[in-house]
Coordinates of C-alpha atoms in Angstrom, one line a residue:
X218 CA 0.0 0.0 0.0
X219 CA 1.2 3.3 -1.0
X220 CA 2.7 5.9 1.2
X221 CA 0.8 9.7 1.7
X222 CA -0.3 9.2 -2.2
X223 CA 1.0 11.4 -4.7
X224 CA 3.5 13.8 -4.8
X225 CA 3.5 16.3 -7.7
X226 CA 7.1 17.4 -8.7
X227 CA 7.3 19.2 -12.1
X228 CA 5.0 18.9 -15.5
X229 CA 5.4 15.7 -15.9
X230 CA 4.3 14.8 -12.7
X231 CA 6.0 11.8 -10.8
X232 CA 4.0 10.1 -7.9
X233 CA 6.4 8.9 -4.9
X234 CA 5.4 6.7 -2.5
X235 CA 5.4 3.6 -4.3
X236 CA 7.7 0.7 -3.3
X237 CA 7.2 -1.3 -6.9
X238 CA 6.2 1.5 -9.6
X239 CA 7.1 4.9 -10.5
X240 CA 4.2 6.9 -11.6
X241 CA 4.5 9.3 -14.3
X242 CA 2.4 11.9 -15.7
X243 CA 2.2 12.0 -19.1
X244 CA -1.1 15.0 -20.4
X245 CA -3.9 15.8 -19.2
X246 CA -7.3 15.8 -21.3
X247 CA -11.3 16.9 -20.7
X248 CA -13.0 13.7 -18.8
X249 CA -10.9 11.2 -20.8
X250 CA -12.8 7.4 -20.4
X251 CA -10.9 5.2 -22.3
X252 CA -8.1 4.6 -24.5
X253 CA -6.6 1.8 -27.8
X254 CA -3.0 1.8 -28.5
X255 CA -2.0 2.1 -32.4
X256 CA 0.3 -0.1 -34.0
X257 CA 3.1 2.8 -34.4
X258 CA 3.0 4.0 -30.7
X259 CA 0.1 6.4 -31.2
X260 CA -2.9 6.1 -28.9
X261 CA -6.3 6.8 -29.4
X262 CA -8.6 8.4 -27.0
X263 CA -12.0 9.3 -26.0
X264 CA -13.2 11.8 -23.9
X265 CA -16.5 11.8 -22.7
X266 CA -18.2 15.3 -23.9
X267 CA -17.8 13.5 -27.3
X268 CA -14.4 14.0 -28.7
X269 CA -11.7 11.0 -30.4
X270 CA -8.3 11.9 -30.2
X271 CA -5.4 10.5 -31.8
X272 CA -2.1 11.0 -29.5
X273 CA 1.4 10.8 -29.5
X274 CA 2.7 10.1 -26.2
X275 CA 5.8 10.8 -27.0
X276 CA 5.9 14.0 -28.7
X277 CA 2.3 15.2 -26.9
X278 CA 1.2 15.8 -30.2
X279 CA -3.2 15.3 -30.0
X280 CA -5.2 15.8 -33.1
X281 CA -9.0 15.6 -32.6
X282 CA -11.1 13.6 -35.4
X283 CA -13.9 14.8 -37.4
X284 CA -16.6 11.9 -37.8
X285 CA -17.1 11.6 -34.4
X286 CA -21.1 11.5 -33.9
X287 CA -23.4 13.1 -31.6
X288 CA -23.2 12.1 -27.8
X289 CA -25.7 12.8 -24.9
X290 CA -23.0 13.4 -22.1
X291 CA -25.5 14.0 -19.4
X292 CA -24.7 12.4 -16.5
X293 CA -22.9 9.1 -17.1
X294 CA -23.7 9.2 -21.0
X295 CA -21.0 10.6 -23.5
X296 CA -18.5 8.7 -25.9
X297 CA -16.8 5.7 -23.9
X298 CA -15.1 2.5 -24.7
X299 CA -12.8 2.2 -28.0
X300 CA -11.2 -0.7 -29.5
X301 CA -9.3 -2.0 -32.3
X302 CA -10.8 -4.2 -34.9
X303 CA -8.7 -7.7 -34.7
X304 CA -7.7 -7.1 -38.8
X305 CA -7.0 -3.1 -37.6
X306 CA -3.0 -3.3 -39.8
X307 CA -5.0 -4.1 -42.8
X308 CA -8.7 -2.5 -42.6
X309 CA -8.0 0.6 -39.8
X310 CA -11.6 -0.4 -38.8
X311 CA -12.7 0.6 -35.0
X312 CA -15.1 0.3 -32.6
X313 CA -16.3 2.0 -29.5
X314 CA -19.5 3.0 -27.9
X315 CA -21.2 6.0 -26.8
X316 CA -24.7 7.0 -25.4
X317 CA -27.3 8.1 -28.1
X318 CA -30.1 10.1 -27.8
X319 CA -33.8 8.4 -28.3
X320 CA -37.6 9.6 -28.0
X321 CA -38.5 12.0 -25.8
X322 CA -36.0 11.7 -23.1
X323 CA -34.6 8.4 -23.5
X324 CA -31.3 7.1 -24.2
X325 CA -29.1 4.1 -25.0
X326 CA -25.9 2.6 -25.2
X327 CA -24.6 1.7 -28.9
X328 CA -21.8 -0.1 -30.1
X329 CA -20.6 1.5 -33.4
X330 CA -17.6 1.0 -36.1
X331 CA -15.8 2.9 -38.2
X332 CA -12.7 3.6 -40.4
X333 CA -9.5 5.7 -39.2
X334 CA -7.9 7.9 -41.6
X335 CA -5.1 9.4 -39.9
X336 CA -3.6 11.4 -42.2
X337 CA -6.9 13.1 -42.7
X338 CA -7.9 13.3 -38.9
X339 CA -11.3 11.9 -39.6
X340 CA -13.5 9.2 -39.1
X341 CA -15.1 7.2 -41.8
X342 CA -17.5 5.1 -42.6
X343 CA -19.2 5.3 -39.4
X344 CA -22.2 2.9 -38.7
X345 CA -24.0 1.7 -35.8
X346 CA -24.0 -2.1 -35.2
X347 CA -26.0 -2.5 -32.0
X348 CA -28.1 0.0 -30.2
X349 CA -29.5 -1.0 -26.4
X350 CA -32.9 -2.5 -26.0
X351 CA -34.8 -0.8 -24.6
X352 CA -34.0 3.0 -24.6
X353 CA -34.9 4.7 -21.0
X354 CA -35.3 7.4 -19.5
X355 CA -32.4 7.2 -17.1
X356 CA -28.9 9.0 -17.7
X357 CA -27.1 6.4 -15.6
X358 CA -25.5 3.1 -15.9
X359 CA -25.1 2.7 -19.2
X360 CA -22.2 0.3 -19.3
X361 CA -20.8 0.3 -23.1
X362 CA -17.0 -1.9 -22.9
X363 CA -15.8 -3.8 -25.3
X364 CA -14.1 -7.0 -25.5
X365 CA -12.7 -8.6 -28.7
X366 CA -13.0 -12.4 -28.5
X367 CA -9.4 -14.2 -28.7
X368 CA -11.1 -15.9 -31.6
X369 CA -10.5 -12.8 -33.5
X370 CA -14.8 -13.4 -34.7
X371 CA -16.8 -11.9 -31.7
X372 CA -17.3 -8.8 -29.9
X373 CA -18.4 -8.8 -26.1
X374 CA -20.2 -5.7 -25.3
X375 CA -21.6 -4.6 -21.9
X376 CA -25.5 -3.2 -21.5
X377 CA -26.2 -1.5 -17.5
X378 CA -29.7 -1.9 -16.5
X379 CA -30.1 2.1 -16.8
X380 CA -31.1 1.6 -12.7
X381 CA -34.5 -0.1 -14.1
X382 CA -33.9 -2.8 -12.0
X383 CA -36.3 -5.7 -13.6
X384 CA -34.3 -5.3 -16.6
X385 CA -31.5 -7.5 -15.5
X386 CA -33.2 -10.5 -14.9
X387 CA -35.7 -10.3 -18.3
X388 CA -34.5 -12.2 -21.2
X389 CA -36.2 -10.1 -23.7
X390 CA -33.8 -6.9 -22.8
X391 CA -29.9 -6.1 -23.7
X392 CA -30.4 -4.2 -20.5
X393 CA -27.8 -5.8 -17.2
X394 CA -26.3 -8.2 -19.9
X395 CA -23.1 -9.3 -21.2
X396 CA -23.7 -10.2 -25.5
X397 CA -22.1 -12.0 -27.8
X398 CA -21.8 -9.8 -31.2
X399 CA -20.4 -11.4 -34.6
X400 CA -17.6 -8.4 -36.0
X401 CA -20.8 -7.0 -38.1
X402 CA -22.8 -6.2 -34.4
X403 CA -25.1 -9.3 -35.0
X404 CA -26.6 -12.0 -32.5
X405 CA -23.4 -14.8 -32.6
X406 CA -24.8 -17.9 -33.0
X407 CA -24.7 -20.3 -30.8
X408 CA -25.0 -17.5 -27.9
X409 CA -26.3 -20.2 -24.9
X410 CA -29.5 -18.7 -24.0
X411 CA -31.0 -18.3 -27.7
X412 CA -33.1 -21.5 -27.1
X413 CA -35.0 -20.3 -24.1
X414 CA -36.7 -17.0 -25.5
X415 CA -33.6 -14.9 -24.7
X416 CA -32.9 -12.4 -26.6
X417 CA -30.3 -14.2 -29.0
X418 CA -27.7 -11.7 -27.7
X419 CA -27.7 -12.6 -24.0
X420 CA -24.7 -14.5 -23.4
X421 CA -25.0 -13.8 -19.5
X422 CA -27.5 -11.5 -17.2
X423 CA -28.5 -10.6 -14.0
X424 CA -25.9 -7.9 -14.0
X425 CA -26.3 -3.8 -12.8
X426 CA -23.4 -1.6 -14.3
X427 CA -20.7 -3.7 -16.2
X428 CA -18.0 -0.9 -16.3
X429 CA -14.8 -3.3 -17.0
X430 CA -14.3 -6.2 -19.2
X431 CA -11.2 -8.3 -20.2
X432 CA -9.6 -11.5 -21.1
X433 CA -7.0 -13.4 -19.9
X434 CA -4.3 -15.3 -21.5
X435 CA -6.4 -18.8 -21.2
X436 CA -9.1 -16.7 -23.1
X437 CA -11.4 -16.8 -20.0
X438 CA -13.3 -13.4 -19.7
X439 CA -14.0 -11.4 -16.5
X440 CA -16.0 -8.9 -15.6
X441 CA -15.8 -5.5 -13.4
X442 CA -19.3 -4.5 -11.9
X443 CA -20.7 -1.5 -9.4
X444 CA -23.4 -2.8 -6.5
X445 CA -25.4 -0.9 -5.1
X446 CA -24.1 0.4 -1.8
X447 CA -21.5 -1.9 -1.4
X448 CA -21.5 -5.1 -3.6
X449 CA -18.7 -4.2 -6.1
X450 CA -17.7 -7.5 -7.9
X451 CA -15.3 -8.5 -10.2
X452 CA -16.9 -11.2 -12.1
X453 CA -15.7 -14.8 -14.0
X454 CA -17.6 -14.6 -17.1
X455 CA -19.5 -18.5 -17.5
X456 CA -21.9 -18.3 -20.9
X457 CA -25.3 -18.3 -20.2
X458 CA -24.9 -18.1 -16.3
X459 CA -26.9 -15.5 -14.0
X460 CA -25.3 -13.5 -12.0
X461 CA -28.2 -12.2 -9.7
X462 CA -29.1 -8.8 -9.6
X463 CA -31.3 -7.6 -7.9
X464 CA -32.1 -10.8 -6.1
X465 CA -28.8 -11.5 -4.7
X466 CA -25.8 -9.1 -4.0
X467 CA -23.3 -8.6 -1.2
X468 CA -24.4 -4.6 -0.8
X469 CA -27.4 -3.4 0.3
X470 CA -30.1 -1.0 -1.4
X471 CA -29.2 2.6 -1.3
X472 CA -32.4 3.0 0.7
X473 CA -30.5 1.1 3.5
X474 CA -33.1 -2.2 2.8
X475 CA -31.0 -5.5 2.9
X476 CA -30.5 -7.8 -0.2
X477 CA -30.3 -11.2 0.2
X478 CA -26.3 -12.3 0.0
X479 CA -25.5 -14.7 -2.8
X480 CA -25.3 -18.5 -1.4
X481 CA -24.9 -21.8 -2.8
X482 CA -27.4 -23.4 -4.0
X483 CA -29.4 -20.5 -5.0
X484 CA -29.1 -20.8 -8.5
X485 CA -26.2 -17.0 -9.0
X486 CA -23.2 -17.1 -9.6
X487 CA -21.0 -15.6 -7.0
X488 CA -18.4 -13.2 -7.8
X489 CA -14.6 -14.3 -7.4
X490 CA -14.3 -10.8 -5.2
X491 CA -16.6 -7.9 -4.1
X492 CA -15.9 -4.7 -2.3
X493 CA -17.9 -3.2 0.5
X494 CA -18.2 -0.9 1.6
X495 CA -17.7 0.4 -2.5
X496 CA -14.8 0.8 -4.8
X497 CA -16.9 1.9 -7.4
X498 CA -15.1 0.3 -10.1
X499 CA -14.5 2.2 -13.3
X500 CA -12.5 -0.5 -15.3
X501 CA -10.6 -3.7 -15.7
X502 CA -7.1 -5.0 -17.9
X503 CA -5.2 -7.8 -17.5
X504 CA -1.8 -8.2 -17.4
X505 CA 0.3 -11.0 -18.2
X506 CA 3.4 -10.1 -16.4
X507 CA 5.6 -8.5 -18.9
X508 CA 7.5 -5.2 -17.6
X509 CA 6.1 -6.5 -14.1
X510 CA 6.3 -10.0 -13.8
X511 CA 6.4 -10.5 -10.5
X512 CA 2.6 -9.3 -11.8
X513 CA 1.7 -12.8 -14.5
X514 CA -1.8 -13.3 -14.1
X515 CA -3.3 -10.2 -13.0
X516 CA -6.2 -8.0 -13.2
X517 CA -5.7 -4.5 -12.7
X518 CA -8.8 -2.6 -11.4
X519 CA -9.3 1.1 -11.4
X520 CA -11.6 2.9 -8.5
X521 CA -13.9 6.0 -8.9
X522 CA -15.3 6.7 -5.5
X523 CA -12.0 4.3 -4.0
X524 CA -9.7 6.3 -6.3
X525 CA -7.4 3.6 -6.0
X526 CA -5.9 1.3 -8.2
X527 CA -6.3 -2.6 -7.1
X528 CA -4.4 -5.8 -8.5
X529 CA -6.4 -8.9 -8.4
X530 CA -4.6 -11.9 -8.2
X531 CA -5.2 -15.0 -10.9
X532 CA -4.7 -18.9 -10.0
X533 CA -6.5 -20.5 -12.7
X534 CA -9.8 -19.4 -11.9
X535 CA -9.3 -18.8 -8.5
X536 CA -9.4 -14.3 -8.0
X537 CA -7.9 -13.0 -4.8
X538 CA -7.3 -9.3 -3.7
X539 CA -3.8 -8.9 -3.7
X540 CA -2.3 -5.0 -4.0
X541 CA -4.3 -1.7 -3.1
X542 CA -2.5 1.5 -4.0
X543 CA -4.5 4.5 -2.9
X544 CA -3.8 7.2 -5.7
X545 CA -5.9 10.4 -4.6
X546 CA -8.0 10.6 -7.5
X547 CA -11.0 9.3 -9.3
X548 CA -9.5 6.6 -11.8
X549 CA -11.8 6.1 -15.0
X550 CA -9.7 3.3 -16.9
X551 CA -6.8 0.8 -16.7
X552 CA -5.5 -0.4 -20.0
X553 CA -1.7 -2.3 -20.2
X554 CA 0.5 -1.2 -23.0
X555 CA 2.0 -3.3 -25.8
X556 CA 5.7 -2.9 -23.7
X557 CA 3.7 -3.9 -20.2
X558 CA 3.4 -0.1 -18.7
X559 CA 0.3 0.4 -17.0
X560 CA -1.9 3.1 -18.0
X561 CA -4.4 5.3 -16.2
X562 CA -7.0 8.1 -16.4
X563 CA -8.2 10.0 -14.2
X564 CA -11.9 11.4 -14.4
X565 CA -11.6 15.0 -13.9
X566 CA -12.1 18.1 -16.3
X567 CA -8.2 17.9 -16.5
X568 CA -8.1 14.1 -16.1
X569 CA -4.6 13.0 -16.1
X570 CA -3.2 10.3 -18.6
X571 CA -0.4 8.5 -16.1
X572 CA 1.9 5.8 -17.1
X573 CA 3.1 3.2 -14.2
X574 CA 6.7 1.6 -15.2
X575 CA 8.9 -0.4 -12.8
X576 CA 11.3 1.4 -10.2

């Protein structure tokens, strides 16, 4: 566990207190959310008011794209997770997801594609694959990561039951689900639940707001998740299971009413760790040890309301707390970069992009 937290020593700001990592800052940027490292050391990023960015971090050199579309920010909506298509080197094809106005006052979470052209600064070819079902009313919990499938053929997205609670357990929704998309934002086949009047989507449910997702090097997929108040879980992804919300959780409704705790035999999966009280998680990566690898087999989670940054240790399919690093901010994503550096952003007006390396 860290020190007195962060230190700030010059423009490049380097965090002391850290036995194992040196924290450096590398820009800062407007409510950042999430970030996809480029083949040639460029990054892209999204910020959530509705702008893409393509950065350098090694010159500092941002340029932000045209293309981009239109984003309803309010609240917890605005342009979130981004991801390279498996065939990026050959197609430049990208996907991320953002929150899309509907009727009236509703809203939705969509998964959407398009082409990078970075010479031009643009997006192209944009087009929407999946859009949320149904659109609500709430601006909340909206979910939106990406996974792409080791198989290099399917897209995991995430859908938050939009705090409409009965959503999460009804088959016919997207809403407090984990889905199965073909590359084209399709149904996969062969999704488990199909076959009993799910929508053909669902590859798992009875989830509340899915903010991290990743895969591990055995290709097994876990899953970051906010309770209520308390009841943070980090999740091991089993197709077609139910993970219980709102029947079962180990936090208890904000209203201070008790929910029942998950326990064998009632038909939920557990989670393989919970916080509570709350971490608020707002992401999840997984690292397999290179740069750190005293660190092989580990899932990095960031904290909002925690603002910390937690390692989760991996034995198969066994998850056990292991590190806690208190960092004195509110900590929006966690993504590992192609040399093993850990990357962070902090969700502020001038969140701050920080790189972890060894000391």
């Amino acid at each position: 566990i860290g020190a007195d937290g962060p230190t700030i020593i010059d423009r490049r700001t380097v965090y002391e207190g850290f036995s194992t990592f040196t924290v450096t800052q590398i820009a800062n940027f407007d409510f950042p959310w999430s970030m996809a490292f480029l083949p040639d050391g460029r990054m892209l990023l999204t910020q959530k008011k509705g702008a893409m960015i393509l950065f350098d971090p090694r010159s500092g050199e941002r340029r932000t794209l045209t293309g981009t579309p239109e984003v309803v920010s309010t609240n917890q909506g605005g342009l979130m997770d981004v991801a390279l298509a498996p065939d990026f080197a050959r197609s430049r094809k990208i996907y991320f997801s953002y929150s899309e106005a509907g009727e009236g006052k509703t809203s939705g979470v969509v998964l959407a594609s398009a082409v990078l052209d970075e010479a031009a600064g643009a997006l192209h070819h944009v087009r929407v694959l999946f859009r949320s079902q149904p659109f609500v009313e709430r601006a909340s919990s909206y979910s939106g990561r990406i996974a792409l499938a080791p198989d290099g053929k399917h897209i995991f997205f995430t859908n938050g039951e939009r705090v409409q609670i009965a959503h999460a357990q009804d088959p016919r929704t997207t809403l407090g689900k984990v889905l199965r998309l073909d590359l084209d934002g399709r149904p996969a086949r062969g999704n488990p639940l199909a076959r009993r009047s799910f929508h053909p989507a669902i590859w798992t449910y009875g989830h509340r707001n899915l903010t991290g997702l990743a895969f591990d090097s055995r290709g097994r997929l876990w899953e970051a998740e906010m309770g209520p108040a308390g009841g943070d879980e980090v999740n091991l992804i089993r197709p077609g299971r139910n993970f219980g919300w709102p029947l079962a959780s180990n936090g208890t409704n904000y209203d201070g009413s008790d929910i029942p705790d998950p326990r064998s035999g009632d038909g939920f999966e557990p989670p393989s760790v919970y916080w509570t009280p709350s971490l608020s998680p707002g992401s999840l990566a997984y690292h397999d040890g290179r740069l750190f690898p005293a660190w092989k087999d580990s899932l990095f989670v960031t904290g909002l309301s925690g603002m910390a940054l937690v390692r989760i240790a991996l034995d198969g399919e066994t998850a056990t707390k292991a590190d806690h690093w208190p960092m004195g901010m509110r900590l929006r994503n966690v993504r590992i970069g192609p040399d093993g550096a850990i990357w962070l952003l902090e969700d502020a007006g001038k969140g701050r992009m920080l790189q972890l390396t060894p000391k």
